[in-house]
Each structure stands twice: as structure tokens, then as C-alpha cells.
Coordinates of C-alpha atoms in Angstrom, one line a residue:
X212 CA 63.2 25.6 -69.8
X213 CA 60.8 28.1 -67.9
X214 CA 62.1 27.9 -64.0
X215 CA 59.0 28.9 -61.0
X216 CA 60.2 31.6 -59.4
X217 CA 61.3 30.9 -55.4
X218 CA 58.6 34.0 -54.6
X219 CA 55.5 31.6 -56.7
X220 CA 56.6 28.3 -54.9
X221 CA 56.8 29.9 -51.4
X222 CA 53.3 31.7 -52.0
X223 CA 51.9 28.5 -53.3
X224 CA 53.1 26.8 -50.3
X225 CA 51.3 29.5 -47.9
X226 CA 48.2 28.9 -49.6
X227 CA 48.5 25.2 -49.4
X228 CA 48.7 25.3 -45.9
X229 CA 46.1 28.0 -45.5
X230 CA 43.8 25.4 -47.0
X231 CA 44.7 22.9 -44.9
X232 CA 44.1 25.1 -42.1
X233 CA 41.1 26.3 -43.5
X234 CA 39.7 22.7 -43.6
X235 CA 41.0 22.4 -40.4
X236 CA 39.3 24.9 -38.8
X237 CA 35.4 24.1 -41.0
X238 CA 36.1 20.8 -39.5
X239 CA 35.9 21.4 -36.2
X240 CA 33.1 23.9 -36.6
X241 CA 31.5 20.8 -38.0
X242 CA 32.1 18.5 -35.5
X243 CA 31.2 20.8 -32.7
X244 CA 28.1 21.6 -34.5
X245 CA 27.2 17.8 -34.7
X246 CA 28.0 17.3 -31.0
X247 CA 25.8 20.1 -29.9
X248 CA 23.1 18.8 -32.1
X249 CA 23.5 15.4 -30.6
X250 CA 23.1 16.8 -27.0
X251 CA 20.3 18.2 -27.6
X252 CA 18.4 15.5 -29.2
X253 CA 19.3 13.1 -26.2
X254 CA 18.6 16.1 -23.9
X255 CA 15.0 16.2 -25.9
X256 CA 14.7 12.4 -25.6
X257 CA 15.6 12.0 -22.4
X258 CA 13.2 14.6 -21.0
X259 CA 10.2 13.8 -23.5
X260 CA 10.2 10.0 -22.9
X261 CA 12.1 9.5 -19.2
X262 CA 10.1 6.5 -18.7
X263 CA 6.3 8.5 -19.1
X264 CA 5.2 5.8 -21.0
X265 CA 2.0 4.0 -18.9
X266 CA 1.4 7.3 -16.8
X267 CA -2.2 8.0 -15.9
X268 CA -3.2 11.4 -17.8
X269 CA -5.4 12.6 -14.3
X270 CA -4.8 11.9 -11.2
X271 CA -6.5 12.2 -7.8
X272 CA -5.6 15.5 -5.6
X273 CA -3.7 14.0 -2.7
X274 CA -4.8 14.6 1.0
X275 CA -1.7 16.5 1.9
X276 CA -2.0 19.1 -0.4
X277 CA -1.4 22.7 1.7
X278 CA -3.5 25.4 1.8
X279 CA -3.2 29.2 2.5
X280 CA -4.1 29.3 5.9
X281 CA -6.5 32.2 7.2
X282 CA -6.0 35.3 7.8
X283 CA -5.2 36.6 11.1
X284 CA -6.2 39.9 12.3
X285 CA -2.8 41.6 13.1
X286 CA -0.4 39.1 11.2
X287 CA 1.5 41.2 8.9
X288 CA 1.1 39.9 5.3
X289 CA 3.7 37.3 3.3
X290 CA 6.1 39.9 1.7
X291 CA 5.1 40.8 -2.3
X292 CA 5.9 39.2 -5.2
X293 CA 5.2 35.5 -6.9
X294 CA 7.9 32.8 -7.7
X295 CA 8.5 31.8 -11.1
X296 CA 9.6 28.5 -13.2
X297 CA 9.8 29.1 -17.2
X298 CA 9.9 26.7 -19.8
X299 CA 11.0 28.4 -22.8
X300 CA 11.2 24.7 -25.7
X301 CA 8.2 24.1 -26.8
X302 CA 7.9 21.1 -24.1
X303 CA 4.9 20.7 -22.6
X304 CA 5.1 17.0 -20.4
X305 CA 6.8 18.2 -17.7
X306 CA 9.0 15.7 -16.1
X307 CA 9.3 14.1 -13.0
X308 CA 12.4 16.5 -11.7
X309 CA 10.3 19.5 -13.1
X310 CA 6.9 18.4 -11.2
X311 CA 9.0 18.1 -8.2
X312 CA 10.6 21.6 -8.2
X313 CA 6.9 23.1 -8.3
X314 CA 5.7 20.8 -5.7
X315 CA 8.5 21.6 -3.4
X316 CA 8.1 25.5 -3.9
X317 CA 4.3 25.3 -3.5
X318 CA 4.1 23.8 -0.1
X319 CA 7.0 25.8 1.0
X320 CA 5.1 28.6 0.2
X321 CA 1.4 28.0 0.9
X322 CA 0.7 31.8 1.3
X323 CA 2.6 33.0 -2.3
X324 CA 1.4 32.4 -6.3
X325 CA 3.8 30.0 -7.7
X326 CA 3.2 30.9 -11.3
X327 CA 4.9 28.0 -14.4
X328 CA 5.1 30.0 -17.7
X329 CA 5.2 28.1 -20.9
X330 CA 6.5 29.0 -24.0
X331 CA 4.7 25.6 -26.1
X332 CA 1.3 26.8 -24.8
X333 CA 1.6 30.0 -26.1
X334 CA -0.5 28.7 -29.2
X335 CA -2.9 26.5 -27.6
X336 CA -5.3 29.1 -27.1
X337 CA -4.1 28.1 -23.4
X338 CA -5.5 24.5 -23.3
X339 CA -3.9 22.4 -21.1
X340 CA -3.2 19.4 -22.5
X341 CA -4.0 15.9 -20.9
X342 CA -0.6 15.1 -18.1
X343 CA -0.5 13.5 -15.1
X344 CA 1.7 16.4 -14.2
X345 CA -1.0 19.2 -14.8
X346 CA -3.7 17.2 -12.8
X347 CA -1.4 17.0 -10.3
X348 CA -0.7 20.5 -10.1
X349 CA -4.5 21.4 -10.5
X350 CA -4.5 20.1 -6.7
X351 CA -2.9 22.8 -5.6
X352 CA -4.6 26.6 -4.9
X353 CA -1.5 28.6 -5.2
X354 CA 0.0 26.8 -8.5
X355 CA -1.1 28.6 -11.8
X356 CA -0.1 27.8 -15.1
X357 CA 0.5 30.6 -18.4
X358 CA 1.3 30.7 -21.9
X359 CA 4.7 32.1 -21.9
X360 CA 4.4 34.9 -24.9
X361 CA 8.3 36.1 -25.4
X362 CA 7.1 39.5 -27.4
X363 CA 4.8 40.3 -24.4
X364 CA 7.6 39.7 -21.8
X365 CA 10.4 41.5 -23.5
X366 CA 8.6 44.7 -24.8
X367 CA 9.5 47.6 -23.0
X368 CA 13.2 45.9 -22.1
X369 CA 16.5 46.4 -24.5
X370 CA 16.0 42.3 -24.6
X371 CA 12.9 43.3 -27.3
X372 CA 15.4 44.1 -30.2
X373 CA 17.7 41.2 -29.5
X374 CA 15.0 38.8 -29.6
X375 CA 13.7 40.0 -32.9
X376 CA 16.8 39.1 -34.3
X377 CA 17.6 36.2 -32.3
X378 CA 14.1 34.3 -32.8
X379 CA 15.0 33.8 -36.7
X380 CA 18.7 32.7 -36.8
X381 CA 20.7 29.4 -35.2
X382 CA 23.0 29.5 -31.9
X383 CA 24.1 26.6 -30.0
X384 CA 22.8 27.1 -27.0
X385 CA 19.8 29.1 -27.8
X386 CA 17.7 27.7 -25.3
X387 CA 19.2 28.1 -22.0
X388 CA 20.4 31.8 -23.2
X389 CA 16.8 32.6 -24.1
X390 CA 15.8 31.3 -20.3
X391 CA 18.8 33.9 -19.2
X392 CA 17.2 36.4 -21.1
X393 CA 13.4 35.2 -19.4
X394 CA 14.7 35.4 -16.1
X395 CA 15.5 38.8 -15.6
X396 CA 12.5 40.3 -17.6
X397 CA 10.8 38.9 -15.4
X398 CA 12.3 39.9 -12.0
X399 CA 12.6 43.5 -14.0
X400 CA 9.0 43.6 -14.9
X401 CA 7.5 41.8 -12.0
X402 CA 9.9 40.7 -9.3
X403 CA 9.5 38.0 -7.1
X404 CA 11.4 34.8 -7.2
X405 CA 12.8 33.0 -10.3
X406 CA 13.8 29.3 -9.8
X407 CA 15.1 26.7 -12.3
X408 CA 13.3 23.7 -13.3
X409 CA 15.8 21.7 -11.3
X410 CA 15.4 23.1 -8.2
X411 CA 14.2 21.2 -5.0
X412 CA 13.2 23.9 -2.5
X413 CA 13.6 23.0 1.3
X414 CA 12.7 25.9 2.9
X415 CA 10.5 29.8 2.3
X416 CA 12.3 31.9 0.5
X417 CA 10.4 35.0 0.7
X418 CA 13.3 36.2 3.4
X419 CA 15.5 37.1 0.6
X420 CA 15.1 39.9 -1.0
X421 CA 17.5 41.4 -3.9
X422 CA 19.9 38.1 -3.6
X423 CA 21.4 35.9 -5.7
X424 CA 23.3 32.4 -5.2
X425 CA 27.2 32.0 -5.3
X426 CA 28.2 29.1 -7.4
X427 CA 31.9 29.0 -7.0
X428 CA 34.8 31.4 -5.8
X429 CA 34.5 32.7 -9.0
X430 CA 31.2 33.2 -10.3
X431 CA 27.2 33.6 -9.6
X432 CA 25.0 31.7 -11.0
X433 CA 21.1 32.6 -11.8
X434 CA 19.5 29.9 -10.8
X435 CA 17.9 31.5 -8.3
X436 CA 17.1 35.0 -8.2
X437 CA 15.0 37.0 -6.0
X438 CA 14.7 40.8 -6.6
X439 CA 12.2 44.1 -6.3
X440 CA 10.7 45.1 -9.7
X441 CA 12.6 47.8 -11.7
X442 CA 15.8 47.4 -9.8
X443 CA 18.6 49.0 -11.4
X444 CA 20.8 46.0 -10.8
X445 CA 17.9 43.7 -13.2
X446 CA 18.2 46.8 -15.6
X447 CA 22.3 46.9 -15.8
X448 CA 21.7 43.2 -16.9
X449 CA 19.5 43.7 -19.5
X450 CA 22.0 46.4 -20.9
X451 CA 25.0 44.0 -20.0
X452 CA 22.9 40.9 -22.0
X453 CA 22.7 43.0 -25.6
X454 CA 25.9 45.0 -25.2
X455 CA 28.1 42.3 -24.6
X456 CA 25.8 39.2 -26.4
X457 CA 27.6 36.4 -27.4
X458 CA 25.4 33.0 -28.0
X459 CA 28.5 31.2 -28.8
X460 CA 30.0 31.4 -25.0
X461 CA 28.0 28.3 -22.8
X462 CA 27.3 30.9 -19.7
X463 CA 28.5 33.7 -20.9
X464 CA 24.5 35.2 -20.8
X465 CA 24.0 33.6 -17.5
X466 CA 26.4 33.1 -14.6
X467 CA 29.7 35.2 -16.3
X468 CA 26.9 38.0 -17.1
X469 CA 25.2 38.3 -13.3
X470 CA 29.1 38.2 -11.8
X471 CA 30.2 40.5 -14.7
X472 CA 27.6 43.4 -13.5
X473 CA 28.4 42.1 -10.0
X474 CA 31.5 43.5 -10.1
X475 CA 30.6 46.6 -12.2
X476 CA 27.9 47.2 -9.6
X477 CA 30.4 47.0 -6.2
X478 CA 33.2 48.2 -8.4
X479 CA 35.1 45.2 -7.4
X480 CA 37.8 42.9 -9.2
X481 CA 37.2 39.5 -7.4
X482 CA 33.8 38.1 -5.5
X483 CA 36.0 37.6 -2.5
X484 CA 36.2 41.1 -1.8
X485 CA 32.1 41.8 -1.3
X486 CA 29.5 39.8 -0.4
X487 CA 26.7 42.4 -0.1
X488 CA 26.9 45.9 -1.2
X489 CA 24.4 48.8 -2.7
X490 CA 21.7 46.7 -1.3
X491 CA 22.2 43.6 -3.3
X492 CA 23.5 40.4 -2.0
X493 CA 25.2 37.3 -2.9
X494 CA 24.6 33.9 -0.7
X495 CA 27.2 31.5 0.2
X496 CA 27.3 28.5 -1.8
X497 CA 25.7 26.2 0.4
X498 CA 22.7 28.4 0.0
X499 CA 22.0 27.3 -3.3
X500 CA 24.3 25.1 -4.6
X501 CA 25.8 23.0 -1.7
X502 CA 26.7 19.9 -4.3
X503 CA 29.2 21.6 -6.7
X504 CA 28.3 20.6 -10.7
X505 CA 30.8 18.5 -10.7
X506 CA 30.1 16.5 -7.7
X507 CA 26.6 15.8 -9.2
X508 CA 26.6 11.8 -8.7
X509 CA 26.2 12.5 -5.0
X510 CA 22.7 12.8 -5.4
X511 CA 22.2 9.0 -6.6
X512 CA 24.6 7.8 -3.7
X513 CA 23.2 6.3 -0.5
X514 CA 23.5 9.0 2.3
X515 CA 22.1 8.8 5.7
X516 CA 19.3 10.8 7.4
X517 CA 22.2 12.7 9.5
X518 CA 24.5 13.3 6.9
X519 CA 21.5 14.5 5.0
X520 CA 20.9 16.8 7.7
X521 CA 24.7 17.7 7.3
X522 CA 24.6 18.5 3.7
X523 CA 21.6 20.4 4.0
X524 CA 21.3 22.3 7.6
X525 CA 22.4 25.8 5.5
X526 CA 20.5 25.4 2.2
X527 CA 17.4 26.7 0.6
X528 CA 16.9 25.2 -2.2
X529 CA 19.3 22.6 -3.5
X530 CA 20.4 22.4 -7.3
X531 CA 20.7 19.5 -9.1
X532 CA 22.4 20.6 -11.9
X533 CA 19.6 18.7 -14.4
X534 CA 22.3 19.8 -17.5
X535 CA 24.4 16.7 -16.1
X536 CA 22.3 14.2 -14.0
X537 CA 19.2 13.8 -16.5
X538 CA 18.7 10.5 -17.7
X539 CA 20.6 9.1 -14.2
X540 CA 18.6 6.1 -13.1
X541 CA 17.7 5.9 -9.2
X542 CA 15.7 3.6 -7.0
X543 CA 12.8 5.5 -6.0
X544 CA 12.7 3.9 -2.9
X545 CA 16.8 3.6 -1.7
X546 CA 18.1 5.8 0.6
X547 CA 19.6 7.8 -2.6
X548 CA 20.2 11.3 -1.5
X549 CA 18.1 12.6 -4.8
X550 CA 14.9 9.8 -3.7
X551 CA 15.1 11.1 -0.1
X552 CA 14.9 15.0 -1.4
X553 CA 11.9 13.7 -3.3
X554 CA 10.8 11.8 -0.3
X555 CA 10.9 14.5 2.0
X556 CA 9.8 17.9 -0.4
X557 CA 7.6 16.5 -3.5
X558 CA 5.4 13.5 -1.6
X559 CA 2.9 13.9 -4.2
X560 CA 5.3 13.6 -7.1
X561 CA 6.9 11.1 -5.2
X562 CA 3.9 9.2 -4.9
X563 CA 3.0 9.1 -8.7
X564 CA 6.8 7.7 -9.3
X565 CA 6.9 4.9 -6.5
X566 CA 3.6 4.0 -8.2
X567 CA 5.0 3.5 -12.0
X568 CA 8.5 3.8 -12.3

């Protein structure tokens, strides 16, 4: 009787359990591809419906809206450049957190554009449509709102190939990696200041010039950014952001990219050895992001006015790290560290949610 060789049943085993391994492995690719997928849907939810329901589609302009004040023979002028917010889905109720950071930016800066572009009116023919959130920002003189056209913005840039390619095929976290790439087209082509959507900004930030935040001990983060047009540092980024792309990496086109060029651009091997050098600078933490990510739930804990004070006395802006705390319930009116930010920075916006939350 015919007898398998040894060399047949140990090769048949090897394929066995590359088979196994191979449905291991298209397993897990599944699973994580359902789990993204389910993120994002309740990350779409939860910012498209977030209680809107009942809202008034105009409101009236409240009384405390700021305005530039005159001009003063003598007083030098506010220092160049506009601040930015960009919302690159095709999203276009903005929502409570989002109206906020404008607010707060606008009357912190009465004298400078604070410019929203948007990708989802791109194809409107630029027609608002009808949100309590754009009446509300119709109120005030330095606000405008644009179509956010992604060919326009990255022409010129080594971002316009990428995003030929990348605009037609699936990635994970496409999204936030397309607001990385946003970001610092924009600071290359027009400088100024870029802020997140989750942003609540306490105090001017036209100060800083060619600065970025410190998230950790161990990386940036681009939250914020504030730099001159054409700076070579914004250009190494570009380059850095198509020669080392990877869409399958959560941060690694954001935060690990600015610390990567960082480095590269101080010729450095941790952030503890340079805070500032070539004429770029990085911020301490508390600048930016004085509640670490994963602290978030202190901003729906009841603080007081003086520990406010405390968390705050060396902060710009403040973070709220929307990627975790979004759909997080709070009593508008407690004494909830992220009600009393609202309280204090976004009265207007704060208004409109006492009124019909």
C-alpha cells in the first residue's frame, strides 16, 4: 500500500497552519475594519443629531457681540494673518462644541478675520443653508464663512498628487488625516492661525508667531498652529506628509509627523532637549493642552471658580479632545468645568443651549 511521504505530510501541515493563520490574520482585518466603521457612524450620529432637534433655524444677533474697535492714529496694527477652523466631512450643522470654538476665537480677536472653511459647501454654489449656528455667526463682523475646495488649496503643494490618489480609494481614518493635510496648506499658503473645531480659546493669540503646542513629553500635536506663510518648517511637512504617508497609522500624519520634522529641523533625538530653535517654537503643555486626552472627564466634573483659575492661569486655548468627550452629557447650567468654559468664552452659544437643551 502507497505510504505519504514524511516531506508531503510535513508540507501539508505548514500549509494547514498557514491557512489558519491566514484566516487569522483576514479576521482581524475584518474586525478592525467593522470597529472603525462603527466609530464613525456613532461619531456621525452623535455630531449630526447631538440633541439639534427643536433648534430655531435664525436667531437674533445678541447685544454682546464685539466689534473691531477704531482705529487710533499711532496704534501699531494687529500683527498679519487670519485664524482658521476647517471642516473637511461633508457636515454642514455645526455643533454646539464647534459654534463655541468660533465664538470664543471671534471675541478674543475682535481686530483679526476668523475665517470657517467647509468642505460640504463646496457644491452649494456657496448657499448657506438654514442653522441656528450660521445666523449666529452672521452676528459677528469678523466671522466669514467659505466653501473649502481641496484642489484649490493643495495646488501648488506636494499634498496635490497625494490627494489625487487619496480622494478615490478607502483609509480608516481618512478624515482627520485629510484635516492634517488642510492644516498646513493652509499655514504654507496663507499663514495665520489654525485651530481645531474643539478648541475653546481664552485668550489673543496673535502673540505667537511660528509656534506649536506640546502634547506630551513625547510628541506635538497640531491642534494649534500658528506660522508665517512659506515657512520652510510648513514646507518640510508637506514633503515629510507624502514621503513618509501612511493612512493606516492613527497620528502618524498629525502629531508623530510635526514632532518627526521637529526633530529633523533642531537635529535633535528627544523634545526634552529643545524647546525653541531656528526660529520655531514649541509651547509647554499647559499652553494648549493643560487636560491630558486621557484625563478628558474633567471637563464634566464640578470645579470651582479658583481651581478654574488654577487649571487655566497658563493656557491659551484649552483642548477638549472632542475624539473622546463627544456625545458626554452635561448640565448646561452646573458648575461643570466644560459649562463654565462655555459660560465664560461662548455666551452667545451658551445662550442658545441654556435655552433648548
Amino acid at each position: 500500500m502507497y505510504k505519504t511521504p514524511i516531506c508531503v505530510l510535513q508540507l501539508s501541515r505548514v500549509v494547514m497552519n498557514n491557512k489558519l493563520w491566514a484566516v487569522f490574520i483576514i479576521t482581524f482585518k475584518f474586525m478592525s475594519f467593522v470597529s472603525i466603521m462603527f466609530y464613525w457612524k456613532i461619531t456621525e450620529d452623535a455630531k449630526g443629531k447631538s440633541l439639534l432637534y427643536g433648534l430655531p433655524l435664525e436667531v437674533r444677533c445678541p447685544q454682546s457681540v464685539p466689534s473691531p474697535p477704531p482705529a487710533v492714529s499711532g496704534r501699531p496694527p494687529p500683527p498679519p494673518g487670519d485664524i482658521f477652523f476647517v471642516e473637511t466631512s461633508e457636515k454642514t450643522n455645526p455643533s454646539f462644541l464647534f459654534m463655541c470654538s468660533v465664538e470664543s476665537a471671534a471675541r478674543a480677536h475682535p481686530e483679526t478675520k476668523v475665517v470657517i472653511l467647509m468642505k460640504g459647501l463646496a457644491n452649494r454654489n456657496f448657499t448657506l443653508p438654514k442653522h441656528w449656528g450660521f445666523s449666529l455667526l452672521s452676528c459677528f463682523p469678523n466671522v466669514e464663512i467659505r466653501p473649502l475646495d481641496l484642489n484649490d488649496l493643495f495646488s501648488g503643494t506636494p499634498l496635490a498628487d497625494w490627494y489625487l490618489v487619496a480622494q478615490h480609494r478607502w483609509e480608516p481614518y481618512f478624515l482627520p488625516i485629510l484635516s492634517d493635510a488642510c492644516r498646513i496648506a493652509i499655514m504654507w499658503k496663507f499663514g495665520g492661525i489654525y485651530l481645531d473645531t474643539d478648541f475653546i480659546v481664552l485668550k489673543n493669540l496673535k502673540n505667537l508667531t511660528n509656534a506649536l503646542g506640546t502634547q506630551s513629553k513625547y510628541v506635538l500635536n497640531g491642534a494649534f498652529l500658528s506660522f508665517e506663510a512659506k515657512h520652510k518648517f510648513i514646507e518640510l511637512c508637506m514633503q515629510d506628509y507624502v514621503d513618509n504617508y501612511n493612512g493606516w497609522i492613527w497620528g502618524h500624519q498629525g502629531p508623530q509627523l510635526l514632532t518627526r520634522v521637529f526633530k529633523k529641523w533642531c537635529s535633535i533625538r528627544s523634545l526634552r532637549s529643545s524647546k525653541s530653535c531656528k526660529g520655531v517654537s514649541t509651547l509647554p503643555r499647559e499652553a494648549f493642552y493643560p487636560i491630558r486626552w486621557q484625563d478628558w472627564k474633567k471637563y464634566f466634573e464640578v470645579v470651582s471658580s479658583s481651581e478654574l483659575h488654577r487649571l487655566f492661569k497658563n493656557t491659551y486655548a484649552v483642548h477638549i479632545w472632542n475624539k473622546k468627550s463627544q456625545g458626554t452629557r452635561f448640565e448646561i447650567t452646573s458648575k461643570a468645568l466644560l459649562a463654565q468654559l462655555h459660560s465664560h468664552y461662548c455666551p452667545s452659544t451658551y445662550g442658545i443651549m441654556k435655552k433648548y437643551f
